[in-house]
XYZ file of C-alpha atoms in Angstrom:
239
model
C 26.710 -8.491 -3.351
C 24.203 -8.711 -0.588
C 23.360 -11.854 1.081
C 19.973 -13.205 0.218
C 16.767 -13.042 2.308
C 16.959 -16.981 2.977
C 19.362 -19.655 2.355
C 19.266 -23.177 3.213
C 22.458 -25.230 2.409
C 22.444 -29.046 2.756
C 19.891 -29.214 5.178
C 18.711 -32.636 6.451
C 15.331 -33.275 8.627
C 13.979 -36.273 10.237
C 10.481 -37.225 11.879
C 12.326 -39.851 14.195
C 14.128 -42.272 12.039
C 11.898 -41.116 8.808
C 14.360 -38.544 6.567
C 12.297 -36.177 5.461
C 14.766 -33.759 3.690
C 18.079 -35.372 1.976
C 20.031 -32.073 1.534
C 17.903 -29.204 0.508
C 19.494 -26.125 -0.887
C 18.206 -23.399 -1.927
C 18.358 -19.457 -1.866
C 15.464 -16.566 -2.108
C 16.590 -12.914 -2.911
C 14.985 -9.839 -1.925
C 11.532 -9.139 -3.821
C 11.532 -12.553 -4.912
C 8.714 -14.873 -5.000
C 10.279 -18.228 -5.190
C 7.832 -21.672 -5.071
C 8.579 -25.070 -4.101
C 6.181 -27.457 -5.910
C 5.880 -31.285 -5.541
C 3.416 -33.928 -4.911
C 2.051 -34.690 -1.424
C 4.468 -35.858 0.751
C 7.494 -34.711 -1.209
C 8.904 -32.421 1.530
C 7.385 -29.260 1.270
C 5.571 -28.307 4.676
C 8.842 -29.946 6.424
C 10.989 -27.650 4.634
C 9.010 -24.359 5.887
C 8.837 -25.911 9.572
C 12.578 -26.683 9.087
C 12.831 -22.904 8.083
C 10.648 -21.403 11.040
C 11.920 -24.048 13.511
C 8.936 -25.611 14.060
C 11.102 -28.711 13.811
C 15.027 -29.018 13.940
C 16.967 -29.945 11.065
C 19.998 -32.581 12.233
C 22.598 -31.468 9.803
C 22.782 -28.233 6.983
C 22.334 -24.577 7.526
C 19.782 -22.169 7.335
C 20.365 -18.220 7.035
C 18.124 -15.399 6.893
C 19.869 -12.155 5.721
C 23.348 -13.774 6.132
C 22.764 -14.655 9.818
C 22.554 -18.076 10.912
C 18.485 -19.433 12.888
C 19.606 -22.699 12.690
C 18.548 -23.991 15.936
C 16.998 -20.967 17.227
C 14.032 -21.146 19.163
C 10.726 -20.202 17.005
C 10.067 -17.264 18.526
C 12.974 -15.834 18.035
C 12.769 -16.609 14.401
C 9.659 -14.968 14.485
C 11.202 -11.728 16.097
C 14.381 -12.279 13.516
C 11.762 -11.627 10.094
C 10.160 -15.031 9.238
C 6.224 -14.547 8.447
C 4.924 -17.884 8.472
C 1.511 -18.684 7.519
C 1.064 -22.826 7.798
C -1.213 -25.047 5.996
C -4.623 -25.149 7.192
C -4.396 -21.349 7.705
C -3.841 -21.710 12.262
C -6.023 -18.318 13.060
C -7.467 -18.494 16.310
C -11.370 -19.152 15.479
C -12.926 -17.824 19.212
C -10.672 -14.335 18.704
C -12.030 -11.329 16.427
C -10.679 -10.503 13.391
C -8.887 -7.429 14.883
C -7.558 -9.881 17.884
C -6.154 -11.938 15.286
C -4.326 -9.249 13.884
C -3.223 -8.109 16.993
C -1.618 -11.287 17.591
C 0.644 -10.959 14.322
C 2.109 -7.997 15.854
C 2.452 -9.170 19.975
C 5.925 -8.052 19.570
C 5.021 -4.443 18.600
C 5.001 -1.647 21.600
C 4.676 1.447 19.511
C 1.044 2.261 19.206
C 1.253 4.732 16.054
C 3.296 1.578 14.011
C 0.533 -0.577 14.857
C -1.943 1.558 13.594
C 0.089 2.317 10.037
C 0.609 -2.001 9.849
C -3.149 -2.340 10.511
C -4.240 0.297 7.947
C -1.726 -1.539 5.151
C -3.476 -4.726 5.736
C -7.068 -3.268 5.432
C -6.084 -1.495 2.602
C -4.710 -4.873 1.145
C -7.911 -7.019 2.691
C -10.624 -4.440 2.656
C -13.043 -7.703 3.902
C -11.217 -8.042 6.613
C -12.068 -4.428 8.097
C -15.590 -4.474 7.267
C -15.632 -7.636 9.564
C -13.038 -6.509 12.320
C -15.372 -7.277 15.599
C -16.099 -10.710 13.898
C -15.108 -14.134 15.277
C -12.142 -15.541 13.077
C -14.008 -18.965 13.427
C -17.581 -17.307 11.426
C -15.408 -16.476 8.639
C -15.441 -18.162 5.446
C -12.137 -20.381 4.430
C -10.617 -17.298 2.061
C -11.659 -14.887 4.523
C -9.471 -16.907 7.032
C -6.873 -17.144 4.620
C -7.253 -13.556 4.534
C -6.945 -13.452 7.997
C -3.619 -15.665 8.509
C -1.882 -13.857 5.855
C -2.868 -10.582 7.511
C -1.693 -11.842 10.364
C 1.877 -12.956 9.601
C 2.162 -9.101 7.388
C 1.215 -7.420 11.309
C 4.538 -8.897 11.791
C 6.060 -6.806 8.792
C 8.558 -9.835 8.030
C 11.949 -9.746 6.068
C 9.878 -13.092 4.456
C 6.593 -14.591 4.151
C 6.325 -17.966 3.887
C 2.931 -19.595 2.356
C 1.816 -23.103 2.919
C -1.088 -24.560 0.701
C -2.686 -21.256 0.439
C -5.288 -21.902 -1.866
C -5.930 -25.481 -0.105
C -9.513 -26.143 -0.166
C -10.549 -22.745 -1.852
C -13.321 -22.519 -4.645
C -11.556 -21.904 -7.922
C -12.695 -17.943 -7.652
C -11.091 -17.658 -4.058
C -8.527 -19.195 -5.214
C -8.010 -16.412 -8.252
C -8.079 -14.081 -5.536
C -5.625 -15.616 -3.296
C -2.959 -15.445 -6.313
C -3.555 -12.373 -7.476
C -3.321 -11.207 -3.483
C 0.298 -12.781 -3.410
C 0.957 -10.770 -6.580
C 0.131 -7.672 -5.364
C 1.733 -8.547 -2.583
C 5.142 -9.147 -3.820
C 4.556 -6.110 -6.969
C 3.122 -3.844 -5.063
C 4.038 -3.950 -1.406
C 7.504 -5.474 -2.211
C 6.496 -8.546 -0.183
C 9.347 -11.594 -0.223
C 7.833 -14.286 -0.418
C 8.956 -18.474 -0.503
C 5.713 -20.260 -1.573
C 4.579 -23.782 -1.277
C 1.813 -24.799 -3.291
C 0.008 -27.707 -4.567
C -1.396 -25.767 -7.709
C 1.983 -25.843 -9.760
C 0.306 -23.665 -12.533
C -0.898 -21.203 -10.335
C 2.892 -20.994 -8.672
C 4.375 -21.174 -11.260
C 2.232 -18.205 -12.941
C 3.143 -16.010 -9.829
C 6.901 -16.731 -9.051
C 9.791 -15.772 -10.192
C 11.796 -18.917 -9.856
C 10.924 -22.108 -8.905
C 12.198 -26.166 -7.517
C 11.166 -29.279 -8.039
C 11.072 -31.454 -4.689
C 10.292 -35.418 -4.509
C 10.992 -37.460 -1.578
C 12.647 -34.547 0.191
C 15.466 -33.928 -2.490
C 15.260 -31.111 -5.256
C 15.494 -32.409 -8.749
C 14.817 -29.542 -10.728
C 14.911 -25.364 -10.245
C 15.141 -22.773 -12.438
C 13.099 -19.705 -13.674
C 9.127 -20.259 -13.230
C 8.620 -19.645 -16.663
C 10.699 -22.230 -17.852
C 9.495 -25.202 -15.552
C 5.958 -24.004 -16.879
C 6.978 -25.180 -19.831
C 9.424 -28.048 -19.226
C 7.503 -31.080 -20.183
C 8.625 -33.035 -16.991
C 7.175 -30.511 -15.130
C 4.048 -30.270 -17.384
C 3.553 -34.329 -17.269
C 4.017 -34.476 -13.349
C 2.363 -31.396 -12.125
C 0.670 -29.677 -14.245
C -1.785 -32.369 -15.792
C -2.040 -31.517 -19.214
């Protein structure tokens, strides 16, 4: 059996003496779309950073395709398959649209590859080529979320990883921005760990699915079953 895409084993995080993760384990397999819900503050953004190396876990392990980036430098991780796109969406606002884009794939030398990875992300964000010579920064916010995840696909990662990507979205961008991560992961085969305040919404999208408070997981299982677990429903889902 093949390794999964990602795997985190026991993997502990601090923000100085603050410990952000207590042992987080947890595993995404090829042409998954797994989501980590969880209120604010649970652990959620820490865990991505922890996986893209934004910050350095002290103790646990994290693999992508079997291979250890614990303690690799981001970049590399980058260059090794991990798409991230962060909360807040991080495009650069004075660059054009097609700038942007060309920054997702800085690691790219072959010009005809470029051009095919370009194409497959207008074809996915259509908006995003009829405003290709515009500043990133005139865009509206699901245009820029547009953008970002456009960005990290330039890349053509073994995993995308999503942070709050409806955050601040009107309820019909953010309709759109689900049904783009569905397509995403249907259609273009996209893997894809998501982190998401809108635990309906994830849960409506992924396949499986934890549960993380105060930086531990508590629950996980199939998506369709924490949709209808009532701890999940009381806690998360407001209704």
């Amino acid at each position: 059996m093949s390794a999964p895409v990602l795997e985190l084993t026991n993997v502990n995080t601090y923000y100085g003496k603050i410990h952000a993760l207590k042992g987080i384990s947890l595993t995404v397999e090829r042409g998954e779309v797994v989501t980590l819900i969880g209120s604010n503050g649970a652990g959620k953004t820490t865990t991505l950073r922890s996986i893209s190396g934004l910050i350095q876990p002290r103790q646990g392990e994290i693999k992508l395709n079997g291979q250890s980036i614990r303690s690799v430098s981001p970049h590399k991780i980058v260059e090794q398959g991990i798409g991230h796109v962060p909360e807040g969406r991080g495009i650069f606002p004075a660059l054009t649209v097609f700038e942007n884009l060309e920054m997702g794939a800085f690691l790219l030398r072959d010009l005809a590859e470029f051009e095919r990875r370009l194409a497959r992300v207008f074809a996915i964000f259509p908006r995003l080529e009829e405003r290709v010579g515009q500043r990133g920064g005139t865009l509206s916010g699901g245009e820029q979320q547009m953008l970002a995840i456009g960005r990290a696909l330039m890349q053509q990662p073994a995993i995308l990883l999503l942070d709050e990507p409806s955050m601040g979205l009107a309820p019909l961008l953010v309709e759109e921005i689900f049904h783009i991560i569905r397509r995403l992961n249907q259609t273009e085969g996209t893997t894809i760990l998501l982190v998401e305040q809108n635990a309906q919404a994830a849960l409506q999208v992924a396949n499986r699915a934890y549960v993380l408070e105060t930086g531990r997981i508590t629950m996980d299982g199939s998506a369709q079953a924490l949709l209808h677990d009532p701890k999940v429903i009381q806690a998360y889902l407001g209704f």
